[in-house]
Short mmCIF file of N, CA and C in Angstrom, two decimals:
data_model
loop_
_atom_site.label_atom_id
_atom_site.label_comp_id
_atom_site.label_asym_id
_atom_site.label_seq_id
_atom_site.Cartn_x
_atom_site.Cartn_y
_atom_site.Cartn_z
N LEU A 1 113.78 34.30 -39.94
CA LEU A 1 113.31 33.42 -40.99
C LEU A 1 114.23 32.20 -41.01
N ASP A 2 113.68 31.04 -40.81
CA ASP A 2 114.45 29.81 -40.74
C ASP A 2 114.34 29.05 -42.05
N LEU A 3 115.44 29.06 -42.82
CA LEU A 3 115.51 28.33 -44.08
C LEU A 3 116.66 27.32 -44.03
N ASN A 4 116.96 26.82 -42.84
CA ASN A 4 118.02 25.83 -42.66
C ASN A 4 117.72 24.56 -43.45
N CYS A 5 118.77 23.98 -43.98
CA CYS A 5 118.74 22.66 -44.64
C CYS A 5 117.83 22.60 -45.86
N ILE A 6 117.55 23.75 -46.45
CA ILE A 6 116.84 23.76 -47.72
C ILE A 6 117.93 23.81 -48.79
N ASN A 7 117.91 22.89 -49.70
CA ASN A 7 118.95 22.85 -50.73
C ASN A 7 118.55 23.75 -51.90
N PHE A 8 118.88 25.04 -51.78
CA PHE A 8 118.53 26.00 -52.82
C PHE A 8 119.32 25.74 -54.09
N ASP A 9 118.62 25.68 -55.21
CA ASP A 9 119.30 25.65 -56.50
C ASP A 9 119.47 27.11 -56.94
N GLU A 10 120.02 27.32 -58.13
CA GLU A 10 120.26 28.68 -58.60
C GLU A 10 118.98 29.51 -58.64
N GLU A 11 117.92 28.93 -59.16
CA GLU A 11 116.64 29.65 -59.25
C GLU A 11 116.13 30.03 -57.86
N GLY A 12 116.27 29.14 -56.91
CA GLY A 12 115.84 29.42 -55.54
C GLY A 12 116.66 30.51 -54.88
N GLN A 13 117.98 30.50 -55.13
CA GLN A 13 118.84 31.54 -54.56
C GLN A 13 118.51 32.91 -55.16
N VAL A 14 118.24 32.94 -56.46
CA VAL A 14 117.87 34.20 -57.11
C VAL A 14 116.54 34.70 -56.55
N ALA A 15 115.58 33.80 -56.39
CA ALA A 15 114.27 34.17 -55.84
C ALA A 15 114.41 34.70 -54.41
N LEU A 16 115.24 34.05 -53.61
CA LEU A 16 115.46 34.50 -52.24
C LEU A 16 116.11 35.88 -52.24
N GLY A 17 117.12 36.08 -53.07
CA GLY A 17 117.78 37.38 -53.15
C GLY A 17 116.80 38.47 -53.54
N THR A 18 115.94 38.18 -54.50
CA THR A 18 114.93 39.15 -54.92
C THR A 18 113.95 39.44 -53.80
N ALA A 19 113.52 38.42 -53.10
CA ALA A 19 112.59 38.61 -51.98
C ALA A 19 113.22 39.45 -50.87
N LEU A 20 114.51 39.27 -50.65
CA LEU A 20 115.19 40.04 -49.60
C LEU A 20 115.22 41.53 -49.93
N THR A 21 115.21 41.89 -51.21
CA THR A 21 115.19 43.31 -51.56
C THR A 21 113.82 43.92 -51.32
N GLN A 22 112.80 43.09 -51.19
CA GLN A 22 111.43 43.56 -50.99
C GLN A 22 111.06 43.69 -49.51
N ASN A 23 111.70 42.91 -48.65
CA ASN A 23 111.38 42.89 -47.23
C ASN A 23 112.55 43.48 -46.46
N LEU A 24 112.36 44.67 -45.92
CA LEU A 24 113.45 45.36 -45.23
C LEU A 24 113.33 45.28 -43.72
N THR A 25 112.48 44.41 -43.20
CA THR A 25 112.27 44.32 -41.75
C THR A 25 112.73 42.98 -41.17
N LEU A 26 113.60 42.30 -41.87
CA LEU A 26 114.09 41.00 -41.42
C LEU A 26 115.15 41.19 -40.34
N TYR A 27 115.01 40.49 -39.22
CA TYR A 27 115.96 40.60 -38.12
C TYR A 27 116.88 39.38 -38.01
N GLN A 28 116.39 38.23 -38.42
CA GLN A 28 117.16 37.00 -38.35
C GLN A 28 116.96 36.20 -39.63
N LEU A 29 118.07 35.66 -40.15
CA LEU A 29 117.99 34.80 -41.34
C LEU A 29 118.91 33.61 -41.13
N TYR A 30 118.33 32.44 -41.08
CA TYR A 30 119.08 31.20 -40.87
C TYR A 30 119.11 30.42 -42.18
N LEU A 31 120.32 30.28 -42.74
CA LEU A 31 120.53 29.55 -43.99
C LEU A 31 121.58 28.46 -43.81
N HIS A 32 121.62 27.85 -42.64
CA HIS A 32 122.57 26.76 -42.35
C HIS A 32 122.35 25.60 -43.33
N ASN A 33 123.43 25.14 -43.97
CA ASN A 33 123.38 23.98 -44.85
C ASN A 33 122.26 24.10 -45.90
N ALA A 34 122.22 25.25 -46.57
CA ALA A 34 121.13 25.52 -47.50
C ALA A 34 121.55 25.48 -48.97
N GLY A 35 122.74 24.98 -49.25
CA GLY A 35 123.20 24.89 -50.63
C GLY A 35 123.63 26.22 -51.21
N ILE A 36 123.90 27.19 -50.36
CA ILE A 36 124.30 28.52 -50.81
C ILE A 36 125.77 28.47 -51.24
N GLY A 37 126.07 29.10 -52.36
CA GLY A 37 127.45 29.20 -52.82
C GLY A 37 127.75 28.41 -54.07
N ASN A 38 126.80 27.65 -54.57
CA ASN A 38 127.05 26.80 -55.73
C ASN A 38 126.71 27.47 -57.05
N SER A 39 126.25 28.72 -57.01
CA SER A 39 125.79 29.40 -58.22
C SER A 39 126.24 30.86 -58.20
N SER A 40 126.95 31.28 -59.24
CA SER A 40 127.39 32.68 -59.32
C SER A 40 126.19 33.63 -59.38
N ALA A 41 125.19 33.29 -60.18
CA ALA A 41 124.00 34.14 -60.29
C ALA A 41 123.25 34.16 -58.97
N GLY A 42 123.15 33.01 -58.32
CA GLY A 42 122.49 32.94 -57.02
C GLY A 42 123.24 33.72 -55.96
N ASN A 43 124.56 33.59 -55.96
CA ASN A 43 125.38 34.33 -54.99
C ASN A 43 125.20 35.83 -55.18
N SER A 44 125.23 36.27 -56.42
CA SER A 44 125.10 37.70 -56.71
C SER A 44 123.74 38.23 -56.26
N ALA A 45 122.67 37.50 -56.57
CA ALA A 45 121.32 37.93 -56.17
C ALA A 45 121.18 37.95 -54.66
N LEU A 46 121.72 36.94 -54.01
CA LEU A 46 121.63 36.88 -52.55
C LEU A 46 122.43 38.01 -51.91
N ALA A 47 123.60 38.29 -52.45
CA ALA A 47 124.41 39.39 -51.93
C ALA A 47 123.68 40.72 -52.09
N GLN A 48 123.04 40.93 -53.23
CA GLN A 48 122.27 42.16 -53.45
C GLN A 48 121.13 42.27 -52.43
N GLY A 49 120.46 41.17 -52.18
CA GLY A 49 119.37 41.18 -51.20
C GLY A 49 119.85 41.45 -49.79
N LEU A 50 121.00 40.90 -49.45
CA LEU A 50 121.54 41.10 -48.09
C LEU A 50 122.06 42.52 -47.89
N ARG A 51 122.51 43.15 -48.94
CA ARG A 51 123.04 44.52 -48.83
C ARG A 51 122.01 45.51 -48.31
N VAL A 52 120.75 45.28 -48.58
CA VAL A 52 119.71 46.23 -48.18
C VAL A 52 119.10 45.89 -46.82
N GLN A 53 119.55 44.83 -46.21
CA GLN A 53 119.00 44.39 -44.93
C GLN A 53 119.64 45.14 -43.76
N THR A 54 119.19 46.35 -43.53
CA THR A 54 119.78 47.19 -42.49
C THR A 54 119.36 46.78 -41.08
N GLN A 55 118.28 46.02 -40.94
CA GLN A 55 117.80 45.59 -39.63
C GLN A 55 118.30 44.20 -39.23
N LEU A 56 118.97 43.50 -40.14
CA LEU A 56 119.39 42.12 -39.90
C LEU A 56 120.43 42.07 -38.79
N LYS A 57 120.15 41.29 -37.76
CA LYS A 57 121.06 41.14 -36.61
C LYS A 57 121.71 39.76 -36.56
N VAL A 58 121.03 38.73 -37.09
CA VAL A 58 121.54 37.37 -37.08
C VAL A 58 121.52 36.83 -38.51
N LEU A 59 122.67 36.37 -38.97
CA LEU A 59 122.78 35.74 -40.28
C LEU A 59 123.61 34.49 -40.13
N ASP A 60 123.00 33.33 -40.31
CA ASP A 60 123.69 32.05 -40.19
C ASP A 60 123.88 31.47 -41.59
N LEU A 61 125.14 31.47 -42.05
CA LEU A 61 125.49 30.88 -43.34
C LEU A 61 126.41 29.68 -43.16
N SER A 62 126.39 29.08 -42.00
CA SER A 62 127.29 27.97 -41.72
C SER A 62 126.98 26.76 -42.60
N ASP A 63 128.01 25.99 -42.87
CA ASP A 63 127.92 24.76 -43.67
C ASP A 63 127.37 24.99 -45.07
N ASN A 64 127.82 26.07 -45.70
CA ASN A 64 127.55 26.35 -47.10
C ASN A 64 128.89 26.47 -47.82
N CYS A 65 128.89 26.48 -49.12
CA CYS A 65 130.12 26.53 -49.92
C CYS A 65 130.49 27.97 -50.25
N LEU A 66 130.73 28.77 -49.24
CA LEU A 66 131.05 30.18 -49.46
C LEU A 66 132.54 30.37 -49.61
N GLY A 67 132.92 31.27 -50.49
CA GLY A 67 134.32 31.63 -50.62
C GLY A 67 135.09 30.82 -51.63
N GLU A 68 134.51 29.77 -52.15
CA GLU A 68 135.20 28.96 -53.15
C GLU A 68 134.22 28.57 -54.24
N ASN A 69 134.73 28.52 -55.44
CA ASN A 69 133.92 27.98 -56.53
C ASN A 69 134.37 26.54 -56.77
N PRO A 70 133.76 25.83 -57.68
CA PRO A 70 134.13 24.43 -57.88
C PRO A 70 135.59 24.21 -58.24
N ASP A 71 136.25 25.23 -58.79
CA ASP A 71 137.67 25.10 -59.15
C ASP A 71 138.59 25.45 -57.99
N LYS A 72 138.04 25.69 -56.83
CA LYS A 72 138.80 26.02 -55.61
C LYS A 72 139.53 27.36 -55.71
N LYS A 73 139.00 28.29 -56.51
CA LYS A 73 139.57 29.62 -56.60
C LYS A 73 138.78 30.54 -55.68
N PRO A 74 139.45 31.48 -55.00
CA PRO A 74 138.71 32.41 -54.13
C PRO A 74 137.66 33.17 -54.92
N GLN A 75 136.54 33.42 -54.27
CA GLN A 75 135.43 34.10 -54.93
C GLN A 75 134.87 35.14 -53.97
N PHE A 76 134.73 36.38 -54.43
CA PHE A 76 134.10 37.42 -53.62
C PHE A 76 132.63 37.09 -53.48
N TRP A 77 132.09 37.26 -52.30
CA TRP A 77 130.67 36.98 -52.13
C TRP A 77 129.94 38.12 -51.47
N ILE A 78 130.17 38.36 -50.20
CA ILE A 78 129.46 39.43 -49.49
C ILE A 78 130.48 40.35 -48.84
N ARG A 79 130.34 41.61 -49.10
CA ARG A 79 131.29 42.58 -48.55
C ARG A 79 130.75 43.22 -47.28
N LYS A 80 129.43 43.35 -47.14
CA LYS A 80 128.84 44.06 -46.01
C LYS A 80 129.08 43.31 -44.71
N LYS A 81 129.57 44.01 -43.71
CA LYS A 81 129.76 43.41 -42.38
C LYS A 81 128.48 43.55 -41.60
N ILE A 82 128.02 42.45 -41.06
CA ILE A 82 126.77 42.44 -40.30
C ILE A 82 127.07 42.27 -38.84
#
């Protein structure tokens, strides 16, 4: 699924996370430069959706704001190793 360069807002990230919990046959997910990481609620929903993706082989999260919040403090995001 190619969602590169889509600037997801919080609502979009939550919707994507919810959709990921419904589709368990995803093999590739490309989210390059997609605005991921700017919303705690969005991050949480997306992390929940990714946790159930047992078939996922490719996950591209490059050029997103992962690991830092606006105050530059470390932020837990995804624990599952893919």
